[in-house]
Amino acid sequence: MSKKVAVVLADHFEDVEFTGPVDALKEAGHEVTVIGTKKGAELVGKQEEAKVTVDVTIDETSSSDFDALLIPGGFSPDLLREDDRFVTFTEEFDSSKKPIFSICHGPQLMINAKIVKGRKMTGYKSIRVDLENAGVTFEDEEVVVDDNFVSSRQPDDIPAFNREMLAKLS
C-alpha cells in the first residue's frame, strides 16, 4: 500500500541523503512531497549535484496529510530547526507515532522538537554529543531502529537506511 512521505528540506542538504532515500521510496510506490519555506523554490544540495523544487510550503500542509517524515542531512536540518513551524511539524509526527527517518545531521531537527530523550539513535559523528546531551543512547551503527525512529550516520549507510525505512512503511 502506497504511503505519503513528507520530506522537509532547505538549501545545502546532503545531495545523496535526499536522492538515495527518495528514489527508493518512489521505486517502492510511495508518494514523496518536498516541504520548504517557499513553494516552487529550487533548493540546491551541498555538493550542487541535486536540485529540488519545493512542492508545498510548511504553511500549506499538516503532519496529518502524511504517513511518515524524512529528514535528509547536510546543513538543511540546522537551517530548518531555526523555524518553529518545522520543529512543531516534526514533533507532531512523533506524537502521532508516525515513522521519522533521519540521516546524518537530520536528528538536529528532532533534538529541537524535544522528541529524542530516552531513545536509541545514530547520526553523523559531529552531532553525537548533541544527541547524548539531549538524552539519546547513541549507537555507532549504520542504521538504528527504535520504535517509530529510523536513523543512520552518513551516505555510506544509505542502503541499510533505505532497507529499514521501506520495512517500516510496509
Short mmCIF file of C-alpha atoms in Angstrom, two decimals:
data_model
loop_
_atom_site.label_atom_id
_atom_site.label_comp_id
_atom_site.label_asym_id
_atom_site.label_seq_id
_atom_site.Cartn_x
_atom_site.Cartn_y
_atom_site.Cartn_z
CA MET A 1 0.00 0.00 0.00
CA SER A 2 1.40 3.36 -1.05
CA LYS A 3 2.27 5.79 1.74
CA LYS A 4 2.65 9.56 1.70
CA VAL A 5 6.07 10.70 2.88
CA ALA A 6 6.90 14.31 3.77
CA VAL A 7 10.48 15.45 3.16
CA VAL A 8 11.46 18.66 4.96
CA LEU A 9 14.23 20.44 3.10
CA ALA A 10 16.27 23.63 2.90
CA ASP A 11 19.30 24.57 0.83
CA HIS A 12 22.60 22.80 1.41
CA PHE A 13 21.08 19.39 2.12
CA GLU A 14 23.41 16.44 1.56
CA ASP A 15 22.61 15.54 -2.05
CA VAL A 16 22.68 11.71 -1.86
CA GLU A 17 20.91 11.69 1.51
CA PHE A 18 17.95 13.16 -0.35
CA THR A 19 18.21 11.40 -3.72
CA GLY A 20 19.02 7.92 -2.38
CA PRO A 21 16.09 7.58 0.04
CA VAL A 22 13.65 9.47 -2.22
CA ASP A 23 14.49 7.26 -5.20
CA ALA A 24 13.98 4.17 -3.02
CA LEU A 25 10.64 5.48 -1.76
CA LYS A 26 9.40 6.26 -5.27
CA GLU A 27 10.60 2.90 -6.65
CA ALA A 28 8.60 1.20 -3.87
CA GLY A 29 5.49 3.13 -4.98
CA HIS A 30 5.34 5.72 -2.22
CA GLU A 31 4.38 9.36 -2.77
CA VAL A 32 7.00 11.94 -1.79
CA THR A 33 6.26 15.61 -1.09
CA VAL A 34 9.06 18.14 -0.59
CA ILE A 35 8.18 20.75 2.03
CA GLY A 36 10.09 24.01 2.35
CA THR A 37 9.56 27.67 3.11
CA LYS A 38 8.67 28.82 -0.44
CA LYS A 39 6.55 26.85 -2.92
CA GLY A 40 8.31 26.37 -6.25
CA ALA A 41 11.69 27.41 -4.85
CA GLU A 42 14.67 25.49 -6.19
CA LEU A 43 16.82 24.09 -3.40
CA VAL A 44 20.40 23.11 -4.16
CA GLY A 45 22.34 20.35 -2.43
CA LYS A 46 25.62 20.92 -0.64
CA GLN A 47 27.55 19.18 -3.44
CA GLU A 48 25.47 21.05 -6.07
CA GLU A 49 24.62 17.69 -7.68
CA ALA A 50 20.93 17.70 -6.73
CA LYS A 51 18.40 20.43 -7.38
CA VAL A 52 14.96 20.01 -5.84
CA THR A 53 11.77 22.03 -6.26
CA VAL A 54 9.63 22.65 -3.17
CA ASP A 55 6.16 21.12 -3.67
CA VAL A 56 4.38 22.87 -0.79
CA THR A 57 5.25 25.30 1.96
CA ILE A 58 5.19 24.37 5.61
CA ASP A 59 2.17 26.70 5.96
CA GLU A 60 0.21 24.84 3.25
CA THR A 61 0.37 21.42 4.84
CA SER A 62 -0.07 19.45 8.03
CA SER A 63 1.52 16.35 9.52
CA SER A 64 -1.93 14.74 9.30
CA ASP A 65 -1.54 14.77 5.48
CA PHE A 66 1.34 12.25 5.70
CA ASP A 67 2.22 8.77 6.91
CA ALA A 68 5.93 9.39 7.56
CA LEU A 69 8.65 12.06 7.68
CA LEU A 70 12.11 12.02 6.04
CA ILE A 71 14.82 14.41 7.25
CA PRO A 72 17.91 14.32 4.99
CA GLY A 73 21.22 15.55 6.38
CA GLY A 74 23.68 18.23 5.39
CA PHE A 75 23.13 21.79 6.60
CA SER A 76 19.39 21.65 5.88
CA PRO A 77 18.29 20.31 9.32
CA ASP A 78 20.27 23.02 11.10
CA LEU A 79 18.56 25.69 8.98
CA LEU A 80 15.12 24.13 9.47
CA ARG A 81 15.41 23.89 13.25
CA GLU A 82 15.61 27.68 13.44
CA ASP A 83 11.99 27.74 12.21
CA ASP A 84 9.42 26.77 14.84
CA ARG A 85 6.98 25.62 12.14
CA PHE A 86 9.33 22.80 11.10
CA VAL A 87 10.08 21.94 14.73
CA THR A 88 6.35 21.63 15.50
CA PHE A 89 5.75 19.66 12.27
CA THR A 90 8.43 17.16 13.34
CA GLU A 91 7.08 16.88 16.89
CA GLU A 92 3.59 16.12 15.54
CA PHE A 93 4.88 13.05 13.67
CA ASP A 94 6.28 11.63 16.89
CA SER A 95 3.20 12.44 18.98
CA SER A 96 1.17 10.54 16.35
CA LYS A 97 3.74 7.68 16.43
CA LYS A 98 4.33 8.06 12.70
CA PRO A 99 7.73 6.97 11.35
CA ILE A 100 10.52 9.54 11.28
CA PHE A 101 13.53 8.76 9.09
CA SER A 102 16.66 10.84 9.76
CA ILE A 103 20.15 10.55 8.39
CA CYS A 104 23.43 12.33 9.16
CA HIS A 105 22.52 15.74 10.66
CA GLY A 106 18.77 15.05 10.38
CA PRO A 107 18.45 14.39 14.13
CA GLN A 108 19.26 18.08 14.81
CA LEU A 109 15.67 18.95 13.90
CA MET A 110 14.43 16.15 16.18
CA ILE A 111 16.55 17.46 19.07
CA ASN A 112 14.86 20.86 18.77
CA ALA A 113 11.47 19.13 18.67
CA LYS A 114 12.42 17.57 22.05
CA ILE A 115 11.39 14.07 20.95
CA VAL A 116 14.67 12.17 21.32
CA LYS A 117 15.14 11.80 25.10
CA GLY A 118 15.33 8.17 26.14
CA ARG A 119 15.61 6.90 22.56
CA LYS A 120 18.29 4.89 20.75
CA MET A 121 19.62 6.68 17.68
CA THR A 122 22.60 7.32 15.48
CA GLY A 123 23.71 10.27 13.39
CA TYR A 124 26.81 11.87 11.97
CA LYS A 125 29.76 11.71 14.40
CA SER A 126 29.86 15.50 14.85
CA ILE A 127 26.37 15.52 16.42
CA ARG A 128 26.96 12.55 18.74
CA VAL A 129 27.49 14.77 21.79
CA ASP A 130 24.42 16.85 20.87
CA LEU A 131 22.33 13.67 20.74
CA GLU A 132 23.77 12.36 24.01
CA ASN A 133 23.17 15.74 25.71
CA ALA A 134 19.55 15.53 24.51
CA GLY A 135 19.17 12.17 26.27
CA VAL A 136 19.80 9.75 23.39
CA THR A 137 21.58 6.43 23.78
CA PHE A 138 23.93 6.82 20.80
CA GLU A 139 24.74 3.71 18.80
CA ASP A 140 27.54 3.91 16.23
CA GLU A 141 25.79 1.61 13.73
CA GLU A 142 24.86 2.03 10.07
CA VAL A 143 21.17 2.09 10.97
CA VAL A 144 19.31 2.18 14.28
CA VAL A 145 15.60 1.44 14.61
CA ASP A 146 13.82 2.47 17.81
CA ASP A 147 10.03 2.26 17.65
CA ASN A 148 9.00 4.89 15.04
CA PHE A 149 12.55 6.25 14.51
CA VAL A 150 14.96 5.05 11.83
CA SER A 151 18.34 6.80 11.89
CA SER A 152 21.63 6.47 10.01
CA ARG A 153 25.04 8.13 10.14
CA GLN A 154 26.23 9.05 6.63
CA PRO A 155 25.96 8.44 2.87
CA ASP A 156 27.67 5.02 3.11
CA ASP A 157 24.76 3.86 5.29
CA ILE A 158 22.04 4.69 2.73
CA PRO A 159 21.45 1.06 1.60
CA ALA A 160 20.78 -0.06 5.20
CA PHE A 161 18.79 3.12 5.89
CA ASN A 162 16.61 2.55 2.82
CA ARG A 163 16.05 -1.11 3.76
CA GLU A 164 14.78 -0.22 7.26
CA MET A 165 12.82 2.81 6.05
CA LEU A 166 10.94 0.70 3.49
CA ALA A 167 10.40 -2.08 6.05
CA LYS A 168 8.83 0.46 8.43
CA LEU A 169 6.43 1.57 5.68
CA SER A 170 5.36 -1.94 4.68
#
